[in-house]
Tab-separated table of C-alpha atoms in Angstrom:
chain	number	residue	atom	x	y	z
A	1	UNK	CA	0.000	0.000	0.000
A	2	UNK	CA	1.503	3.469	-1.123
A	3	UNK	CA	1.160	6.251	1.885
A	4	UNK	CA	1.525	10.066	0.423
A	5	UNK	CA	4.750	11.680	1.141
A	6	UNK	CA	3.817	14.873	1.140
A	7	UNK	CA	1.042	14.319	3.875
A	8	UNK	CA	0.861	13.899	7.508
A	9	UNK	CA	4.454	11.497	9.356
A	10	UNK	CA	4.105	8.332	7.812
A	11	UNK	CA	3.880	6.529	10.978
A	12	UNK	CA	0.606	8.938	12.055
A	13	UNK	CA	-0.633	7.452	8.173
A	14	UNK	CA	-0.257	3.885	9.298
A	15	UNK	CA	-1.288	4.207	12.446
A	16	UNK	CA	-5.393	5.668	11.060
A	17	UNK	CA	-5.289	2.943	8.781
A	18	UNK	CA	-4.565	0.338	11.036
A	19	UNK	CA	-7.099	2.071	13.702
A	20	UNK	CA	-9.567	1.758	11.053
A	21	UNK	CA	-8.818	-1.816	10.309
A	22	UNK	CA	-9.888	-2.536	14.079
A	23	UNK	CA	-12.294	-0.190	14.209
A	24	UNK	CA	-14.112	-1.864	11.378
A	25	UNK	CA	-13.026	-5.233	12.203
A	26	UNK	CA	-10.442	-6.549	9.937
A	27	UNK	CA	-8.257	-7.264	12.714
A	28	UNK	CA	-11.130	-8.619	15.658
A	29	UNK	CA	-11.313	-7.987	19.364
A	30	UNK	CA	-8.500	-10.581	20.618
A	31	UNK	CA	-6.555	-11.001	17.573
A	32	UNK	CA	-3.066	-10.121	16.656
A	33	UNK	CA	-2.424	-7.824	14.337
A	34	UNK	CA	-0.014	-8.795	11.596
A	35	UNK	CA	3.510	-8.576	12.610
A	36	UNK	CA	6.137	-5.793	12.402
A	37	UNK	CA	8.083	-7.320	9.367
A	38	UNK	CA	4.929	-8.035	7.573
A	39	UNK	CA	3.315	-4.371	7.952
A	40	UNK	CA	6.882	-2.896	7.037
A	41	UNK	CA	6.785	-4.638	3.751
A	42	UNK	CA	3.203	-3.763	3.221
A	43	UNK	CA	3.710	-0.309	3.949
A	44	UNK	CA	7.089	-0.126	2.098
A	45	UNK	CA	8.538	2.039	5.527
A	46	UNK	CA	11.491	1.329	8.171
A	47	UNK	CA	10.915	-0.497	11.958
A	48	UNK	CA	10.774	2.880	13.326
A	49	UNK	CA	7.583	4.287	11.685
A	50	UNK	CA	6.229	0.971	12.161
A	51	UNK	CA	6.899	1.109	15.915
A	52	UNK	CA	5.822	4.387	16.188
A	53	UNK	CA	2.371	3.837	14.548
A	54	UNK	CA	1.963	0.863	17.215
A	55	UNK	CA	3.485	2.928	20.176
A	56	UNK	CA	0.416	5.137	19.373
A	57	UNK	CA	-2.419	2.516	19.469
A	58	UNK	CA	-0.976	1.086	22.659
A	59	UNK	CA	-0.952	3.958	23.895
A	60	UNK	CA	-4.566	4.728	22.682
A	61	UNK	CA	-5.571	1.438	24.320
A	62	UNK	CA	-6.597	-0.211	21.041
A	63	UNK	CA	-3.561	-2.576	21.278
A	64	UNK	CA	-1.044	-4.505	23.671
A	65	UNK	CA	2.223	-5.913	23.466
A	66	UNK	CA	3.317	-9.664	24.455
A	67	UNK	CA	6.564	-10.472	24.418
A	68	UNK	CA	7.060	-13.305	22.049
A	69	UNK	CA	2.857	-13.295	21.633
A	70	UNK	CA	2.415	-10.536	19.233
A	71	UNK	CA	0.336	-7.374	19.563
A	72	UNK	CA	-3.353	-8.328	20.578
A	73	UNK	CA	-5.942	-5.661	19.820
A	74	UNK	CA	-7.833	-5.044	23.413
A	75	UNK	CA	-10.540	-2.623	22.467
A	76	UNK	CA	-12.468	-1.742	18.796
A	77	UNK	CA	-14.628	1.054	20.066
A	78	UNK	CA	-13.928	4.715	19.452
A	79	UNK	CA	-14.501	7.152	21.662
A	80	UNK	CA	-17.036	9.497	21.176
A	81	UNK	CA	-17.403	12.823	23.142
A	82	UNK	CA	-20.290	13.785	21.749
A	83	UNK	CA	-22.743	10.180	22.760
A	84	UNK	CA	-22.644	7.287	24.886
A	85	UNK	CA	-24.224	5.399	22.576
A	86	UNK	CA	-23.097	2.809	20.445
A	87	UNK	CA	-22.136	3.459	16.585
A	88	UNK	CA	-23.991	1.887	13.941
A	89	UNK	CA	-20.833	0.480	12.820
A	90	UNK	CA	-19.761	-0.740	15.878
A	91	UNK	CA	-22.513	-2.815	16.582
A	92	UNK	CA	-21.769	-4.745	13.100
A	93	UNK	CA	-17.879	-5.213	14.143
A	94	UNK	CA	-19.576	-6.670	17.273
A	95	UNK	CA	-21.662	-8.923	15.646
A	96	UNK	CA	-18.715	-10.000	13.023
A	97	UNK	CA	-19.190	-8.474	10.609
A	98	UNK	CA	-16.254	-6.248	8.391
A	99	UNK	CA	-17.087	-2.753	7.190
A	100	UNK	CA	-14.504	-0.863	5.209
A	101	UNK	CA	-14.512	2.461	3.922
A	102	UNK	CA	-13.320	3.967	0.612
A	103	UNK	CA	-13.162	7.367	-0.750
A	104	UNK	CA	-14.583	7.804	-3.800
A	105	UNK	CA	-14.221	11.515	-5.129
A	106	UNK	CA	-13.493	14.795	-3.999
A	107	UNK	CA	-13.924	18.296	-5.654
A	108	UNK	CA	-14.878	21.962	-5.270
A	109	UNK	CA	-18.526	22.994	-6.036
A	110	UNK	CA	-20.161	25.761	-6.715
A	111	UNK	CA	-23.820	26.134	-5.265
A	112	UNK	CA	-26.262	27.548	-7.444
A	113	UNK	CA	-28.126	30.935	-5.843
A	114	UNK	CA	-31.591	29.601	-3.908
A	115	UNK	CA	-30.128	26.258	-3.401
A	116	UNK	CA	-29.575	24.399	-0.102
A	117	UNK	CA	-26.276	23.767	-0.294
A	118	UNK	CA	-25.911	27.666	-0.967
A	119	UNK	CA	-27.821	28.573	2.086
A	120	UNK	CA	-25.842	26.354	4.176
A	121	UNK	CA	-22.323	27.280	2.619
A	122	UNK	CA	-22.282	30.281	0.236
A	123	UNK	CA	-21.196	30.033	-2.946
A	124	UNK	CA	-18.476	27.368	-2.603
A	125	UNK	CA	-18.074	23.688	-0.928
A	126	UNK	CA	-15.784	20.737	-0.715
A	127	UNK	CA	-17.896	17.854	-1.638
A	128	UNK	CA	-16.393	14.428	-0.616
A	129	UNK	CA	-17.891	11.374	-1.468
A	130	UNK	CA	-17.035	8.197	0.109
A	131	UNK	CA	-18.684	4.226	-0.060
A	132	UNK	CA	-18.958	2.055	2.822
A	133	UNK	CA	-18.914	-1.649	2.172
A	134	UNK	CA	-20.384	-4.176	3.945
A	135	UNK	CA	-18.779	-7.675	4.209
A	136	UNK	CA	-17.330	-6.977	1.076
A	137	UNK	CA	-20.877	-5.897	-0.581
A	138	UNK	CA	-21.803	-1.635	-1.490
A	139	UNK	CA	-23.885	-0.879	1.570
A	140	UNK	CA	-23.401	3.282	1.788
A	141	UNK	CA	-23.277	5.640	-0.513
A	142	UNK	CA	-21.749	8.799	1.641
A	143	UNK	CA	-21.980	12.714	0.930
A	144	UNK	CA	-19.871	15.237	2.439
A	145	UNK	CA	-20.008	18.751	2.353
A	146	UNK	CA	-17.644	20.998	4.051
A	147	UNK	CA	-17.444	24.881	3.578
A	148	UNK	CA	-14.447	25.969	1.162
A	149	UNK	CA	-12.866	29.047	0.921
A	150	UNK	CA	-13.081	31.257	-2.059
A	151	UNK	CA	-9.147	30.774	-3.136
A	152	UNK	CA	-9.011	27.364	-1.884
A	153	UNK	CA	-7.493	24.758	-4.619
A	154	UNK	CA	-9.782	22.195	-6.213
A	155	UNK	CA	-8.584	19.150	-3.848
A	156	UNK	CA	-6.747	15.576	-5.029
A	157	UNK	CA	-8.584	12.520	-4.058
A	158	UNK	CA	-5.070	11.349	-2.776
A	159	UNK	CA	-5.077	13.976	0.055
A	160	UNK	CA	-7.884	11.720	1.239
A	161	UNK	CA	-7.401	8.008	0.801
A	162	UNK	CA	-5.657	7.526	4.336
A	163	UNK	CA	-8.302	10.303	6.643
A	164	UNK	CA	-11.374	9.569	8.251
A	165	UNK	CA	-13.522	12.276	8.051
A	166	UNK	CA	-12.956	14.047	11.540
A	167	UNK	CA	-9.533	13.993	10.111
A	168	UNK	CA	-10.236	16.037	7.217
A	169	UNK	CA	-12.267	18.530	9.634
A	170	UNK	CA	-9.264	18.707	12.189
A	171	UNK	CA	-7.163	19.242	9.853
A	172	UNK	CA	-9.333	21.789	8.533
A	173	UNK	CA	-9.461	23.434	12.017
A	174	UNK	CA	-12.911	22.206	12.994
A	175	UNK	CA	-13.930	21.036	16.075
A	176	UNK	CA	-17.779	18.972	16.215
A	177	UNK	CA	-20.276	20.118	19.508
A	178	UNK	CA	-23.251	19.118	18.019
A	179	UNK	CA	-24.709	16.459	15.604
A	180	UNK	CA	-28.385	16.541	14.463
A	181	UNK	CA	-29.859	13.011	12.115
A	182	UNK	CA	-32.652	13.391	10.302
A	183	UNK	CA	-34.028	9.671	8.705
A	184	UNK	CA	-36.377	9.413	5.493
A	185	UNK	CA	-37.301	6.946	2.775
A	186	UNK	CA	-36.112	8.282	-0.324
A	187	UNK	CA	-34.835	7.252	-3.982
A	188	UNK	CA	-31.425	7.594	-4.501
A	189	UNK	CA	-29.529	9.632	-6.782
A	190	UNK	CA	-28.353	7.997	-9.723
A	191	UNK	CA	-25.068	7.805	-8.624
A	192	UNK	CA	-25.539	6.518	-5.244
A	193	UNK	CA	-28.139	3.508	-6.941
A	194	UNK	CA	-25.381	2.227	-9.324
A	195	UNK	CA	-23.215	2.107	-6.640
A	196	UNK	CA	-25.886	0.319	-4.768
A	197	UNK	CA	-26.040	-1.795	-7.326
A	198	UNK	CA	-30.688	-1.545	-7.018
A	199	UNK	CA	-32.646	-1.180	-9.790
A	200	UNK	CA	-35.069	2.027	-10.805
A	201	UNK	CA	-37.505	2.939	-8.128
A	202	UNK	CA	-35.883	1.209	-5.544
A	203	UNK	CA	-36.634	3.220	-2.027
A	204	UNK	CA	-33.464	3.319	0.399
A	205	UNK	CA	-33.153	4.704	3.822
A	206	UNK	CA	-31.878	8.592	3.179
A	207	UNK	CA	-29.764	10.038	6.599
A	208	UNK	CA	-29.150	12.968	6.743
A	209	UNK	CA	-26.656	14.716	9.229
A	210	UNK	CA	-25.999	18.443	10.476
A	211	UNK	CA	-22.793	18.861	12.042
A	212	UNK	CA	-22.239	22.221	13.932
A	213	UNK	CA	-18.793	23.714	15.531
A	214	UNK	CA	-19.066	25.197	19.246
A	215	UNK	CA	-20.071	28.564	18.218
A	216	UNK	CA	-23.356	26.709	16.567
A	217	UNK	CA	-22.468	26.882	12.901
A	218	UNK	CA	-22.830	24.520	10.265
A	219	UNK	CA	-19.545	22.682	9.837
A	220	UNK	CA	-20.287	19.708	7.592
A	221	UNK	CA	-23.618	18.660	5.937
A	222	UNK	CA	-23.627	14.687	5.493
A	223	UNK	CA	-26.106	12.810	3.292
A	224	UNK	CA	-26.301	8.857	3.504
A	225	UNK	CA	-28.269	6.413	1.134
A	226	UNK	CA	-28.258	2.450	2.892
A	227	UNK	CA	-28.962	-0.423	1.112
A	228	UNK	CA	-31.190	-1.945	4.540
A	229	UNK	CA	-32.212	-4.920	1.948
A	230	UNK	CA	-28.904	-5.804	3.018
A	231	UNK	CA	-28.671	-5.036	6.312
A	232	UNK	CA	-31.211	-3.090	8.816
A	233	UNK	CA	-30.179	-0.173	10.241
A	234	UNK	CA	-29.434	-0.503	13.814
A	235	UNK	CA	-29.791	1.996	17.343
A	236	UNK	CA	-28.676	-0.038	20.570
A	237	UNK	CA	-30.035	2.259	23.622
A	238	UNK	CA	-27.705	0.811	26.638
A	239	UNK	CA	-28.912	1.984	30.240
């Protein structure tokens, strides 16, 4: 796997995308994760950014060295300051299944006068979109929309490949305080049904998500299509 050089330390690189991997359970509660020699050559980078990006997750408390056992992941839950509850994805990792995420494109907009996207954001927007697939099958079809500044370049997919989203909003200097979803039956764009892989007509479950900063704006706009055919969408309320 090729990491961009001109991005973030390598070892920071390796250590989202191995994060993600037990986040979205490639590498399960209890397992090891593959060792040091193996995720050098997979990575193409030296012991020491390999150790580093470990370091971090032990120190994280996603992961814990053995001597001569490996390194056993020991927690696949992220944690969220904004909910107690449980992630939708999370409670698929729990019930083994693998979810894995891949950005699909990523350009500057311009929003037509009237529009919705112009109310929220002006005249200009990153839009980002990115799939989610579910034991290896298209199960989300994701929308981002982030406010762009009006000499901001058009961005390069590759910027992206390695970043979860609140990555791309840190790095962006945005911090989340509030999150509003809003749920609907809907048809999906074009786009998001060949993806989908449904046919014409084919209702999915729309969700839609407001994400404000702490002084109450409108930070990033979110729109989600699901393929629950495939899989229902799940809430677990624990007391």
């Amino acid at each position: 796997m090729s990491l961009s050089r001109k991005d973030r330390p390598l070892y920071l690189q390796i250590k989202n995308i191995l994060k993600d991997r037990i986040l979205y359970g490639v590498y399960p509660l209890g397992s090891n994760i593959p060792s040091e020699p193996q995720l050098e050559q997979e990575f193409a980078v030296s012991k020491i950014t390999v150790r580093g990006a470990i370091q971090e997750l032990v120190q994280e408390g996603y992961l814990e060295k053995g001597s001569g056992k490996g390194t056993k992941v020991i927690r696949n839950k992220a944690a969220a300051k904004w909910s107690k509850w449980k992630h939708f994805t999370e409670i698929l990792v729990e019930e083994n299944h693998q979810i894995r995420k891949e950005w699909l494109r990523a350009a500057t907009v311009r929003n037509e006068a009237g529009s919705e996207l112009h109310g929220m954001f002006g005249e200009r927007c990153l839009k980002l979109e990115r799939a989610y697939y579910l034991d290896g099958q298209p199960y989300i079809f994701y929308e981002h929309y982030v406010a762009a500044t009006r000499n901001e370049p058009d961005p390069e997919l590759e910027d992206f490949r390695d970043h979860s989203l609140y990555d791309v909003l840190e790095e962006r200097g945005i911090s989340l305080d509030k999150l509003r979803d809003e749920f609907a039956v809907a048809l999906p764009p074009d786009e998001a049904r060949r993806f989908l892989r449904l046919a014409d007509g084919v209702p999915v479950l729309k969700r839609s998500r407001y994400s404000r900063d702490i002084q109450g704006r409108l930070a990033e706009y979110s729109v989600g299509y699901y393929n629950t055919e495939q899989q229902s969408y799940i809430v677990d309320y624990d007391s």
